[in-house]
Coordinates of C-alpha atoms in Angstrom, one line a residue:
Chain A
X266 CA 37.9 14.7 40.9
X267 CA 35.2 13.3 43.2
X268 CA 33.8 15.2 46.1
X269 CA 31.0 13.8 48.2
X270 CA 29.4 15.7 51.0
X271 CA 26.8 14.2 53.5
X272 CA 25.5 11.7 51.0
X273 CA 22.3 9.8 51.9
X274 CA 20.6 7.1 50.0
X275 CA 17.7 4.8 50.9
X276 CA 15.7 2.2 49.1
X277 CA 12.0 1.8 49.5
X278 CA 11.2 -1.6 50.9
X279 CA 7.5 -2.0 51.0
X280 CA 6.2 0.5 53.5
X281 CA 9.6 1.1 55.2
X282 CA 12.7 2.2 53.5
X283 CA 16.2 0.8 53.9
X284 CA 18.7 3.5 54.7
X285 CA 21.8 2.4 52.9
X286 CA 24.1 5.4 52.9
X287 CA 24.0 7.5 56.0
X288 CA 25.8 10.8 55.4
X289 CA 29.1 10.0 53.6
X290 CA 31.9 12.5 53.1
X291 CA 34.6 11.6 50.7
X292 CA 37.1 13.2 48.4
X293 CA 39.0 11.4 45.7
X294 CA 41.7 13.4 43.9
X295 CA 42.7 13.0 40.3
X296 CA 45.2 10.1 39.8
X297 CA 44.3 8.3 42.9
X298 CA 44.0 4.5 43.1
X299 CA 41.3 3.9 45.7
X300 CA 39.6 0.8 47.0
X301 CA 36.3 0.8 48.8
X302 CA 35.9 -2.2 51.2
X303 CA 33.1 -3.5 53.1
X304 CA 31.0 -6.6 53.7
X305 CA 27.9 -7.1 51.7
X306 CA 25.1 -4.7 52.7
X307 CA 27.6 -2.1 53.8
X308 CA 26.6 0.2 50.9
X309 CA 29.7 0.0 48.9
X310 CA 28.0 -1.0 45.7
X311 CA 25.4 1.7 46.2
X312 CA 28.1 4.2 46.6
X313 CA 29.8 3.1 43.4
X314 CA 26.6 3.2 41.5
X315 CA 26.0 6.8 42.7
X316 CA 29.5 7.8 41.8
X317 CA 29.0 6.1 38.5
X318 CA 25.7 7.9 37.8
X319 CA 24.0 4.6 37.5
X320 CA 21.9 5.5 40.4
X321 CA 20.8 8.7 42.0
X322 CA 21.3 9.9 45.6
X323 CA 18.6 11.3 47.9
X324 CA 20.4 13.9 49.9
X325 CA 23.8 15.6 50.0
X326 CA 26.1 16.9 47.3
X327 CA 28.2 15.1 44.7
X328 CA 30.7 16.9 42.5
X329 CA 32.2 15.0 39.6
X330 CA 35.1 16.7 37.9
X331 CA 34.0 19.9 39.6
X332 CA 30.4 19.6 38.3
X333 CA 27.6 19.4 40.8
X334 CA 25.4 16.3 40.0
X335 CA 21.8 17.0 40.6
X336 CA 18.5 16.5 38.8
X337 CA 20.2 14.5 36.1
X338 CA 17.8 13.0 33.6
X339 CA 18.8 9.8 31.9
X340 CA 20.0 11.6 28.8
X341 CA 22.4 13.9 30.6
X342 CA 23.6 11.0 32.8
X343 CA 24.3 8.9 29.7
X344 CA 26.3 11.7 28.2
X345 CA 28.3 12.2 31.4
X346 CA 28.9 8.5 31.8
X347 CA 30.1 8.3 28.3
X348 CA 32.4 11.3 28.8
X349 CA 33.8 10.9 32.3
X350 CA 33.3 7.3 33.4
X351 CA 34.5 3.9 32.5
X352 CA 33.0 0.8 34.1
X353 CA 34.4 -2.6 34.9
X354 CA 31.9 -5.1 36.4
X355 CA 32.2 -8.3 38.3
X356 CA 30.2 -10.2 35.7
X357 CA 32.1 -8.4 32.8
X358 CA 28.8 -7.3 31.1
X359 CA 30.1 -7.7 27.6
X360 CA 27.5 -7.9 24.8
X361 CA 27.4 -11.6 24.0
X362 CA 26.9 -11.3 20.2
X363 CA 29.6 -8.8 19.6
X364 CA 33.3 -9.8 19.4
X365 CA 36.0 -8.3 21.6
X366 CA 36.8 -5.5 19.2
X367 CA 33.2 -4.5 18.7
X368 CA 32.5 -4.5 22.5
X369 CA 35.5 -2.2 23.0
X370 CA 34.4 0.1 20.2
X371 CA 30.7 0.4 21.4
X372 CA 31.2 3.4 23.8
X373 CA 32.8 5.3 20.9
X374 CA 29.7 4.6 18.8
X375 CA 27.6 6.3 21.4
X376 CA 30.1 9.1 21.5
X377 CA 29.4 9.6 17.8
X378 CA 32.8 8.7 16.5
X379 CA 33.2 7.4 12.9
X380 CA 33.5 3.7 12.2
X381 CA 37.1 3.7 11.0
X382 CA 38.4 5.7 13.9
X383 CA 36.4 3.5 16.3
X384 CA 38.0 0.4 15.0
X385 CA 41.5 1.9 15.2
X386 CA 41.1 3.3 18.7
X387 CA 39.5 0.1 20.0
X388 CA 42.3 -1.9 18.5
X389 CA 44.9 0.3 20.3
X390 CA 43.2 -0.4 23.6
X391 CA 42.9 -4.1 22.9
X392 CA 46.6 -4.0 22.3
X393 CA 47.1 -2.3 25.6
X394 CA 45.4 -5.1 27.5
X395 CA 47.3 -7.6 25.4
X396 CA 44.4 -9.1 23.4
X397 CA 45.1 -8.0 19.8
X398 CA 45.0 -11.7 18.7
X399 CA 41.6 -12.1 20.3
X400 CA 40.0 -9.1 18.6
X401 CA 37.6 -11.2 16.5
X402 CA 36.5 -13.6 19.2
X403 CA 33.2 -13.6 20.9
X404 CA 33.1 -13.3 24.7
X405 CA 32.0 -16.9 24.9
X406 CA 35.3 -17.9 23.4
X407 CA 37.4 -15.9 25.9
X408 CA 38.5 -16.9 29.5
X409 CA 37.3 -14.9 32.5
X410 CA 40.5 -13.0 32.7
X411 CA 40.4 -12.2 29.0
X412 CA 36.8 -11.0 29.3
X413 CA 37.7 -8.7 32.1
X414 CA 40.6 -7.3 30.1
X415 CA 38.1 -6.6 27.2
X416 CA 35.9 -4.9 29.8
X417 CA 38.8 -2.8 31.0
X418 CA 39.7 -1.9 27.4
X419 CA 36.1 -0.9 26.9
X420 CA 36.1 1.2 30.1
X421 CA 39.3 3.0 28.9
X422 CA 38.5 3.5 25.3
X423 CA 36.6 6.8 25.7
X424 CA 39.6 8.1 27.7
X425 CA 37.4 8.8 30.8
X426 CA 38.4 10.7 34.0
X427 CA 37.6 7.9 36.3
X428 CA 37.5 4.1 36.0
X429 CA 35.0 2.5 38.4
X430 CA 35.5 -1.2 39.0
X431 CA 32.9 -3.2 40.9
X432 CA 34.4 -6.4 42.3
X433 CA 36.5 -6.7 39.1
X434 CA 38.2 -9.8 40.4
X435 CA 35.1 -11.3 42.1
X436 CA 34.7 -14.0 39.4
X437 CA 38.4 -14.7 38.8
X438 CA 41.0 -17.0 40.3
X439 CA 43.8 -15.5 42.3
X440 CA 46.4 -15.6 39.5
X441 CA 44.1 -13.9 37.0
X442 CA 42.9 -11.5 39.7
X443 CA 46.5 -10.4 40.3
X444 CA 47.1 -9.8 36.6
X445 CA 43.9 -7.8 36.3
X446 CA 45.0 -5.7 39.3
X447 CA 48.4 -5.2 37.7
X448 CA 46.6 -3.9 34.6
X449 CA 44.6 -1.5 36.7
X450 CA 47.7 -0.4 38.5
X451 CA 49.4 0.3 35.2
X452 CA 46.5 2.4 34.1
X453 CA 46.6 4.3 37.3
X454 CA 50.3 4.9 36.8
X455 CA 49.5 6.5 33.5
X456 CA 47.4 9.0 35.5
X457 CA 43.9 7.6 35.5
X458 CA 41.8 7.8 38.6
X459 CA 40.7 4.3 39.5
X460 CA 38.1 3.3 42.1
X461 CA 37.9 -0.4 43.0
X462 CA 35.2 -2.0 45.1
X463 CA 36.1 -5.3 46.7
X464 CA 35.6 -7.4 49.8
X465 CA 39.0 -9.1 49.5
X466 CA 41.8 -7.7 51.7
X467 CA 44.7 -8.6 49.4
X468 CA 43.0 -7.0 46.4
X469 CA 42.4 -3.8 48.5
X470 CA 46.0 -3.8 49.5
X471 CA 47.2 -3.6 45.9
X472 CA 45.6 -0.1 45.8
X473 CA 47.0 3.1 47.4
X474 CA 44.1 4.0 49.6
X475 CA 41.6 1.9 51.4
X476 CA 38.2 3.2 52.4
X477 CA 36.2 0.9 54.7
X478 CA 32.5 1.1 54.9
X479 CA 30.2 -0.4 57.5
X480 CA 26.4 0.0 57.6
X481 CA 26.5 3.1 55.4
X482 CA 29.2 5.1 57.1
X483 CA 32.9 5.3 56.5
X484 CA 34.8 3.6 59.4
X485 CA 38.3 4.1 58.2
X486 CA 40.2 5.8 55.4
X487 CA 43.9 5.0 55.2
X488 CA 46.8 5.0 52.9
X489 CA 48.4 1.6 52.3
X490 CA 51.9 1.3 53.6
X491 CA 53.0 -0.2 50.4
X492 CA 55.8 1.8 48.7
X493 CA 54.9 3.2 45.4
X494 CA 57.1 1.8 42.6
Chain B
X191 CA 16.9 9.3 10.0
X192 CA 19.3 7.5 7.7
X193 CA 22.4 7.0 9.6
X194 CA 24.7 4.3 8.2
X195 CA 26.3 3.5 11.5
X196 CA 22.9 3.1 13.1
X197 CA 21.7 0.7 10.4
X198 CA 25.0 -1.2 10.6
X199 CA 24.4 -1.7 14.3
X200 CA 20.8 -2.9 13.7
X201 CA 21.9 -5.3 10.9
X202 CA 24.5 -6.7 13.2
X203 CA 22.0 -7.2 16.0
X204 CA 19.5 -8.8 13.7
X205 CA 22.0 -11.1 11.9
X206 CA 23.7 -12.1 15.2
X207 CA 20.4 -13.0 16.7
X208 CA 19.0 -15.0 13.8
X209 CA 16.5 -17.1 15.7
X210 CA 14.9 -14.1 17.3
X211 CA 14.8 -12.3 13.9
X212 CA 13.4 -15.3 12.1
X213 CA 10.8 -15.9 14.8
X214 CA 9.4 -12.4 14.7
X215 CA 9.7 -12.2 10.9
X216 CA 8.0 -15.5 10.5
X217 CA 5.1 -14.4 12.6
X218 CA 4.5 -11.4 10.5
X219 CA 5.1 -13.1 7.2
X220 CA 2.8 -15.9 8.1
X221 CA 0.0 -13.6 9.3
X222 CA 0.2 -11.6 6.1
X223 CA 0.3 -14.8 4.0
X224 CA -2.7 -16.2 5.7
X225 CA -4.5 -12.9 5.4
X226 CA -3.8 -12.7 1.7
X227 CA -4.8 -16.3 1.1
X228 CA -8.0 -16.2 3.1
X229 CA -9.0 -12.8 1.8
X230 CA -8.2 -13.9 -1.7
X231 CA -10.3 -17.0 -1.5
X232 CA -13.1 -15.1 0.1
X233 CA -13.0 -12.7 -2.7
X234 CA -13.0 -15.6 -5.2
X235 CA -16.2 -16.9 -3.7
X236 CA -17.7 -13.4 -4.0
X237 CA -16.5 -13.1 -7.6
X238 CA -18.1 -16.4 -8.6
X239 CA -21.4 -15.3 -6.9
X240 CA -21.3 -12.0 -8.7
X241 CA -20.8 -13.8 -12.0
X242 CA -23.6 -16.3 -11.4
X243 CA -26.1 -13.5 -10.8
X244 CA -24.9 -10.9 -13.2
X245 CA -26.9 -12.2 -16.1
X246 CA -29.7 -9.6 -16.1
X247 CA -30.2 -6.2 -14.6
X248 CA -30.8 -6.7 -10.9
X249 CA -33.9 -4.6 -10.9
X250 CA -35.6 -6.3 -13.8
X251 CA -39.2 -7.5 -14.0
X252 CA -40.7 -9.9 -16.6
X253 CA -44.4 -10.1 -17.3
X254 CA -45.7 -13.3 -18.9
X255 CA -49.2 -14.5 -19.7
X256 CA -50.8 -18.0 -19.7
X257 CA -54.2 -19.6 -19.4
X258 CA -56.7 -18.9 -16.6
X259 CA -57.2 -21.6 -14.0
X260 CA -60.2 -20.1 -12.3
X261 CA -63.6 -18.8 -13.7
X262 CA -64.1 -15.1 -13.0
X263 CA -66.9 -12.6 -13.7
X264 CA -68.7 -15.2 -15.8
X265 CA -65.7 -16.1 -17.8
X266 CA -64.6 -19.7 -18.0
X267 CA -61.3 -21.1 -16.8
X268 CA -58.8 -22.2 -19.4
X269 CA -59.0 -18.9 -21.3
X270 CA -55.8 -17.8 -23.0
X271 CA -54.6 -14.4 -21.9
X272 CA -52.9 -12.5 -24.7
X273 CA -51.1 -9.2 -24.3
X274 CA -51.7 -6.6 -27.0
X275 CA -50.2 -3.3 -27.9
X276 CA -52.7 -1.4 -25.7
X277 CA -51.1 -3.2 -22.7
X278 CA -47.8 -1.5 -23.6
X279 CA -49.6 1.9 -23.5
X280 CA -51.4 0.9 -20.3
X281 CA -48.3 -0.1 -18.4
X282 CA -46.4 2.9 -19.7
X283 CA -49.2 5.3 -18.6
X284 CA -49.8 3.8 -15.2
X285 CA -46.3 3.4 -14.0
X286 CA -44.3 6.0 -15.9
X287 CA -42.6 7.3 -12.8
X288 CA -41.6 3.8 -11.5
X289 CA -40.2 2.4 -14.7
X290 CA -36.6 2.9 -15.9
X291 CA -36.5 0.8 -19.1
X292 CA -39.4 -0.9 -20.7
X293 CA -39.8 -3.2 -23.7
X294 CA -42.5 -5.4 -25.1
X295 CA -41.1 -8.6 -26.6
X296 CA -42.0 -10.9 -29.4
X297 CA -40.1 -14.1 -29.5
X298 CA -39.6 -16.7 -32.2
X299 CA -37.6 -19.8 -31.5
X300 CA -35.7 -22.0 -33.9
X301 CA -35.3 -19.4 -36.6
X302 CA -33.1 -20.6 -39.4
X303 CA -30.2 -18.2 -39.9
X304 CA -28.1 -18.5 -43.0
X305 CA -25.0 -16.7 -44.1
X306 CA -23.1 -17.9 -47.2
X307 CA -23.6 -21.6 -46.6
X308 CA -23.1 -21.4 -42.8
X309 CA -26.4 -21.9 -40.9
X310 CA -27.8 -22.5 -37.5
X311 CA -31.0 -22.0 -35.5
X312 CA -31.5 -19.2 -33.0
X313 CA -34.1 -17.4 -31.0
X314 CA -35.1 -14.1 -32.6
X315 CA -36.7 -11.4 -30.4
X316 CA -38.4 -8.3 -31.4
X317 CA -37.7 -5.6 -28.8
X318 CA -37.5 -1.9 -28.1
X319 CA -34.0 -0.3 -27.8
X320 CA -34.6 -0.3 -24.0
X321 CA -34.1 -4.1 -24.1
X322 CA -30.3 -3.7 -24.2
X323 CA -29.9 -2.5 -20.6
X324 CA -32.6 -5.0 -19.5
X325 CA -30.4 -7.9 -20.6
X326 CA -27.2 -6.2 -19.5
X327 CA -26.1 -6.7 -23.1
X328 CA -22.8 -4.9 -23.9
X329 CA -22.3 -3.7 -27.5
X330 CA -19.0 -5.0 -28.9
X331 CA -19.3 -3.6 -32.4
X332 CA -21.7 -1.2 -34.1
X333 CA -24.9 -0.3 -32.2
X334 CA -28.1 -1.7 -30.7
X335 CA -31.5 -1.1 -32.2
X336 CA -32.7 2.5 -32.3
X337 CA -36.1 4.3 -32.1
X338 CA -35.6 5.1 -35.8
X339 CA -35.3 1.4 -36.7
X340 CA -38.5 0.8 -34.9
X341 CA -40.3 3.6 -36.7
X342 CA -39.1 2.5 -40.1
X343 CA -39.7 -1.2 -39.3
X344 CA -36.1 -1.6 -40.6
X345 CA -34.9 -5.1 -41.3
X346 CA -31.9 -4.8 -39.1
X347 CA -30.6 -7.1 -36.4
X348 CA -28.2 -7.0 -33.5
X349 CA -26.6 -10.4 -33.0
X350 CA -24.9 -12.1 -30.0
X351 CA -21.2 -12.6 -30.0
X352 CA -21.6 -16.4 -30.5
X353 CA -23.9 -16.0 -33.5
X354 CA -21.2 -14.0 -35.2
X355 CA -18.7 -16.7 -34.3
X356 CA -21.0 -19.5 -35.5
X357 CA -21.8 -17.9 -38.9
X358 CA -18.7 -15.7 -39.6
X359 CA -15.9 -17.5 -37.8
X360 CA -13.2 -15.0 -37.2
X361 CA -14.6 -12.4 -39.7
X362 CA -16.7 -9.4 -38.7
X363 CA -20.5 -9.7 -39.2
X364 CA -20.9 -5.9 -39.2
X365 CA -22.9 -4.7 -42.2
X366 CA -23.4 -8.2 -43.6
X367 CA -26.8 -9.6 -44.4
X368 CA -28.1 -12.6 -42.6
X369 CA -31.0 -14.6 -44.0
X370 CA -33.6 -15.4 -41.3
X371 CA -36.3 -17.8 -42.4
X372 CA -35.9 -16.5 -46.0
X373 CA -35.8 -12.8 -45.3
X374 CA -32.6 -10.8 -45.4
X375 CA -31.6 -8.7 -42.4
X376 CA -28.6 -6.4 -42.1
X377 CA -26.3 -6.8 -39.0
X378 CA -26.0 -3.4 -37.3
X379 CA -24.3 -4.6 -34.1
X380 CA -22.7 -7.4 -32.2
X381 CA -23.1 -7.7 -28.4
X382 CA -21.9 -9.8 -25.6
X383 CA -23.9 -10.6 -22.5
X384 CA -22.5 -11.4 -19.0
X385 CA -25.5 -13.8 -18.7
X386 CA -23.5 -16.4 -20.6
X387 CA -23.5 -18.5 -23.7
X388 CA -27.3 -18.9 -24.0
X389 CA -27.8 -15.1 -24.0
X390 CA -25.1 -14.7 -26.6
X391 CA -26.9 -16.8 -29.1
X392 CA -29.8 -14.4 -29.4
X393 CA -30.8 -12.2 -32.3
X394 CA -32.6 -8.9 -31.7
X395 CA -34.7 -7.1 -34.3
X396 CA -36.9 -4.0 -33.9
X397 CA -40.2 -4.9 -32.1
X398 CA -42.3 -3.4 -34.9
X399 CA -40.4 -5.4 -37.6
X400 CA -40.9 -8.7 -35.6
X401 CA -44.6 -7.9 -34.9
X402 CA -45.3 -7.3 -38.6
X403 CA -43.2 -10.3 -39.7
X404 CA -44.3 -13.0 -37.2
X405 CA -47.7 -11.9 -36.0
X406 CA -49.3 -9.6 -38.4
X407 CA -51.5 -8.3 -35.6
X408 CA -51.0 -6.4 -32.4
X409 CA -50.2 -9.3 -30.1
X410 CA -47.3 -9.3 -27.7
X411 CA -45.6 -12.3 -26.0
X412 CA -44.2 -10.7 -22.9
X413 CA -42.9 -7.6 -21.3
X414 CA -39.6 -6.8 -19.7
X415 CA -38.9 -3.8 -17.6
X416 CA -36.5 -2.4 -15.0
X417 CA -37.9 -0.3 -12.3
X418 CA -36.3 2.9 -11.0
X419 CA -33.1 1.6 -9.2
X420 CA -33.8 4.1 -6.4
X421 CA -36.7 2.0 -5.2
X422 CA -36.0 -0.2 -2.2
X423 CA -36.6 -3.9 -2.5
X424 CA -39.9 -3.5 -0.6
X425 CA -41.0 -0.6 -2.7
X426 CA -40.2 -2.6 -5.8
X427 CA -42.3 -5.5 -4.6
X428 CA -45.2 -3.1 -3.8
X429 CA -44.8 -1.8 -7.4
X430 CA -45.0 -5.3 -9.0
X431 CA -47.9 -6.2 -6.7
X432 CA -49.9 -3.2 -7.9
X433 CA -48.8 -3.9 -11.5
X434 CA -50.1 -7.5 -11.2
X435 CA -53.4 -6.3 -9.7
X436 CA -54.1 -3.7 -12.3
X437 CA -53.2 -6.0 -15.2
X438 CA -55.4 -8.8 -13.8
X439 CA -58.3 -6.4 -13.5
X440 CA -57.7 -5.2 -17.0
X441 CA -57.8 -8.8 -18.4
X442 CA -60.6 -9.9 -16.0
X443 CA -58.5 -12.5 -14.2
X444 CA -59.3 -13.7 -10.7
X445 CA -56.9 -12.0 -8.3
X446 CA -56.0 -15.4 -6.9
X447 CA -55.2 -16.9 -10.3
X448 CA -51.5 -17.6 -10.3
X449 CA -50.9 -18.9 -13.8
X450 CA -52.9 -16.6 -16.0
X451 CA -50.5 -13.8 -15.5
X452 CA -47.1 -14.0 -13.9
X453 CA -45.0 -11.0 -12.9
X454 CA -41.5 -12.1 -12.0
X455 CA -39.6 -9.6 -9.9
X456 CA -35.9 -10.3 -9.6
X457 CA -35.9 -8.3 -6.4
X458 CA -37.0 -11.4 -4.5
X459 CA -34.0 -13.2 -5.8
X460 CA -31.9 -10.1 -5.5
X461 CA -32.9 -9.9 -1.8
X462 CA -31.5 -13.3 -1.2
X463 CA -28.4 -12.8 -3.3
X464 CA -27.7 -9.5 -1.4
X465 CA -28.2 -11.3 1.9
X466 CA -25.7 -14.0 0.8
X467 CA -23.2 -11.4 -0.5
X468 CA -23.6 -9.5 2.8
X469 CA -22.9 -12.7 4.7
X470 CA -19.9 -13.4 2.5
X471 CA -18.6 -9.9 3.1
X472 CA -19.0 -10.2 6.8
X473 CA -17.2 -13.6 6.8
X474 CA -14.4 -12.2 4.7
X475 CA -14.1 -9.2 7.0
X476 CA -14.2 -11.5 10.0
X477 CA -11.5 -13.7 8.6
X478 CA -9.3 -10.7 7.8
X479 CA -9.7 -9.1 11.2
X480 CA -9.2 -12.4 12.9
X481 CA -6.0 -13.1 11.1
X482 CA -4.7 -9.6 11.7
X483 CA -5.5 -9.8 15.4
X484 CA -3.7 -13.2 15.6
X485 CA -0.7 -11.5 13.9
X486 CA -0.8 -8.5 16.2
X487 CA -0.9 -10.6 19.3
X488 CA 1.9 -12.8 17.9
X489 CA 4.2 -9.9 17.1
X490 CA 3.3 -8.1 20.4
X491 CA 4.3 -11.2 22.4
X492 CA 7.5 -11.6 20.6
X493 CA 8.4 -7.9 21.0
X494 CA 7.7 -8.0 24.7
X495 CA 9.8 -11.2 25.0
X496 CA 12.7 -9.7 23.0
X497 CA 12.8 -6.6 25.0
X498 CA 12.7 -8.5 28.2
X499 CA 15.4 -10.8 27.1
X500 CA 17.6 -7.8 26.1
X501 CA 17.1 -5.8 29.3
X502 CA 20.6 -6.5 30.5
X503 CA 22.1 -5.6 27.1
X504 CA 20.3 -2.3 27.3
X505 CA 21.7 -1.8 30.8
X506 CA 25.2 -2.4 29.5
X507 CA 24.6 0.0 26.6
X508 CA 23.3 2.6 29.0
X509 CA 26.3 2.2 31.3
X510 CA 28.7 2.9 28.5
X511 CA 26.8 6.0 27.3
X512 CA 23.6 5.1 25.4
X513 CA 20.8 7.6 25.9
X514 CA 17.3 6.3 26.5
X515 CA 16.3 7.7 23.1
X516 CA 19.0 5.8 21.3
X517 CA 17.8 2.6 22.9
X518 CA 14.1 3.2 22.0
X519 CA 15.2 4.2 18.5
X520 CA 17.2 1.0 18.1
X521 CA 14.3 -1.2 19.1
X522 CA 11.8 0.6 17.0
X523 CA 13.9 0.6 13.9
X524 CA 14.7 -3.1 14.3
X525 CA 11.0 -4.0 14.7
X526 CA 9.9 -1.8 11.9
X527 CA 12.6 -3.2 9.6
X528 CA 11.8 -6.8 10.4
X529 CA 8.0 -6.4 10.1
X530 CA 8.2 -4.4 6.9
X531 CA 10.5 -6.9 5.2
X532 CA 8.6 -10.0 6.5
X533 CA 5.2 -8.5 5.8
X534 CA 6.3 -7.8 2.2
X535 CA 7.6 -11.3 1.8
X536 CA 4.4 -12.7 3.1
X537 CA 2.4 -10.5 0.7
X538 CA 4.5 -11.6 -2.3
X539 CA 4.2 -15.3 -1.4
X540 CA 0.5 -15.0 -0.8
X541 CA -0.1 -13.2 -4.1
X542 CA 2.1 -15.7 -5.9
X543 CA 0.2 -18.7 -4.4
X544 CA -3.1 -17.1 -5.3
X545 CA -1.9 -16.6 -8.9
X546 CA -0.6 -20.2 -9.1
X547 CA -3.6 -22.0 -7.8
X548 CA -6.3 -19.4 -8.7
X549 CA -7.5 -21.1 -11.9
X550 CA -7.6 -24.6 -10.5
X551 CA -10.1 -23.5 -7.8
X552 CA -12.9 -22.8 -10.2
X553 CA -14.5 -26.2 -9.6
X554 CA -14.8 -25.3 -6.0
X555 CA -16.9 -22.2 -6.8
X556 CA -13.9 -19.8 -6.4
X557 CA -13.2 -17.5 -9.3
X558 CA -10.2 -15.3 -9.7
X559 CA -9.2 -15.3 -6.0
X560 CA -7.3 -12.0 -5.6
X561 CA -6.7 -9.3 -3.1
X562 CA -6.7 -5.6 -3.7
X563 CA -3.2 -4.3 -3.2
X564 CA -4.3 -1.6 -0.9
X565 CA -6.0 -4.1 1.4
X566 CA -2.8 -6.1 1.9
X567 CA -0.6 -3.1 2.1
X568 CA -3.0 -1.7 4.7
X569 CA -2.8 -5.0 6.6
X570 CA 1.0 -4.9 6.5
X571 CA 1.0 -1.3 7.8
X572 CA -1.3 -2.3 10.6
X573 CA 1.0 -5.1 11.6
X574 CA 4.0 -2.8 11.4
X575 CA 2.3 -0.2 13.6
X576 CA 1.2 -3.0 16.0
X577 CA 4.8 -4.3 16.1
X578 CA 6.1 -0.8 16.7
X579 CA 3.6 -0.1 19.5
X580 CA 4.2 -3.6 20.9
X581 CA 7.9 -2.8 20.8
X582 CA 7.6 0.8 22.0
X583 CA 5.9 0.1 25.3
X584 CA 8.5 -2.4 26.7
X585 CA 11.3 -0.4 25.0
X586 CA 10.3 2.7 26.8
X587 CA 10.2 0.8 30.1
X588 CA 13.6 -0.8 29.3
X589 CA 15.0 2.6 28.4
X590 CA 13.7 4.2 31.6
X591 CA 14.8 1.5 34.0
X592 CA 17.9 2.5 35.9
X593 CA 21.0 1.0 34.3
X594 CA 21.9 -0.7 37.5
X595 CA 18.6 -2.5 37.7
X596 CA 19.0 -3.5 34.1
X597 CA 22.5 -4.8 34.7
X598 CA 21.3 -6.9 37.6
X599 CA 18.6 -8.4 35.4
X600 CA 19.4 -12.0 34.7

């Protein structure tokens, strides 16, 4: 699903540049549940942004779903994101003036799907995250865990190939974090590739594979010993 | 262009962000409202000026005679200067190429006019047919005096609108006979005169008829003429100076004698009126442009602010599949929609206010304050374009920014 070869990325910092990713090699197969760990500044968010086509890489090769990603303009990137990727962010990133249902339906709008069908599909996914009763509430009326569930429903609604979650539990308490991870696990069980970025060990251990990053290189890549249910 | 879903999305954004929508709408509506009001009042001032000075043809010249105040060539002062018919031929001959309309004039004041028991006193003037454009008189019924009337010394008259009203009430005076100091004249025309009530209480009769009736010699009271409108103000003043000089020579008047012969050129007044009108036009233009600039700056600021405020939202939209084009399109359509609606509202309110208060402003020298539709529509379009450009530049930047940067924008 995701193949990365010798990936480099640096950010210009005044006259110098900050070399964030220093030749990463990584392969994530379809249906995997992977976490990427590292302290802040290790390059984990940068890696996720590149995988998520939110940012571009400088050097190396990146295949998404067998397609080589290069010279993407914004338009192509937007279409690929819409088609293949779903995002879950630490700060939820819901649109504040849209209710839960409308937030979930928005990716379908950009996919060009009709209004009735958008509503129907969005409702199905809200049901899946257990928020049917909250469909008409604004994000400000929802708890943190509920907001993240809405965000997950939004990430799933286009039926993407990969769900990318950047510190999905970073803003949640431990009980809520656990339930959000349970939800991601369930999605994974249904066959979705899920990549989670986190700096919390216990969150990482809920996934099947932990990739550790330090200063822009992968230091370890191991399967968790946890037995798959 | 028309995509129901797209509009639905825009309406939702606008209605869910009421403060923002009202703020930008208000700026536009207020700018257009001010523009309409100020422009309308400026136009009202202009109208009242035009009305004030519209009495006579702007290029008219009147020649009058008086008594000499200086001895000249052995002639004593205090001598009465009297125009005669040969002066008519002289002026016609010397200045044929400069003159547009020309009429000698015999005037009799306080003539008793009687029609079937109704009577009143009016000024009767004997004139040429050319006198009509001189006075800017407009024929309302029938016709003005003709050359044939002059030749026949016909006892016909053209009367002012108010003469008809005084003597005939609501009835038509056309073809009726009015008795002027005991002699019957047939009404061949009724005119109105933008110069006002005084000019509409005049009676005109053929010059020859009047000369025969009131003078019985070849004397003339005064001349009226209009010069070729192609002459510039300075050329016209040169023309009247020469006319004065030649007439003074002809009548043996000291060139420095100011009261024996007076040539009154409206151009001097016209020059001032034109200068004032010009100044008014400049002021109106200045007001208009100033209001527009204020509006443009206002809407630009708001658009820049709105786009900045929404950077994160655009980042979210891009992350879930919005193309840059769709982001720009959304901002543009929103801004055009708001400015168009608000601009139209401002225009309607402004026109309504002008209509409502228009008449009550007459005592402040403002007549019929109004704005040409194309001016306001043009102003609204300028503001829409300004709002669009003001929205486009930050929208483009917002659309181009990497989604990750937009997402991190707080």
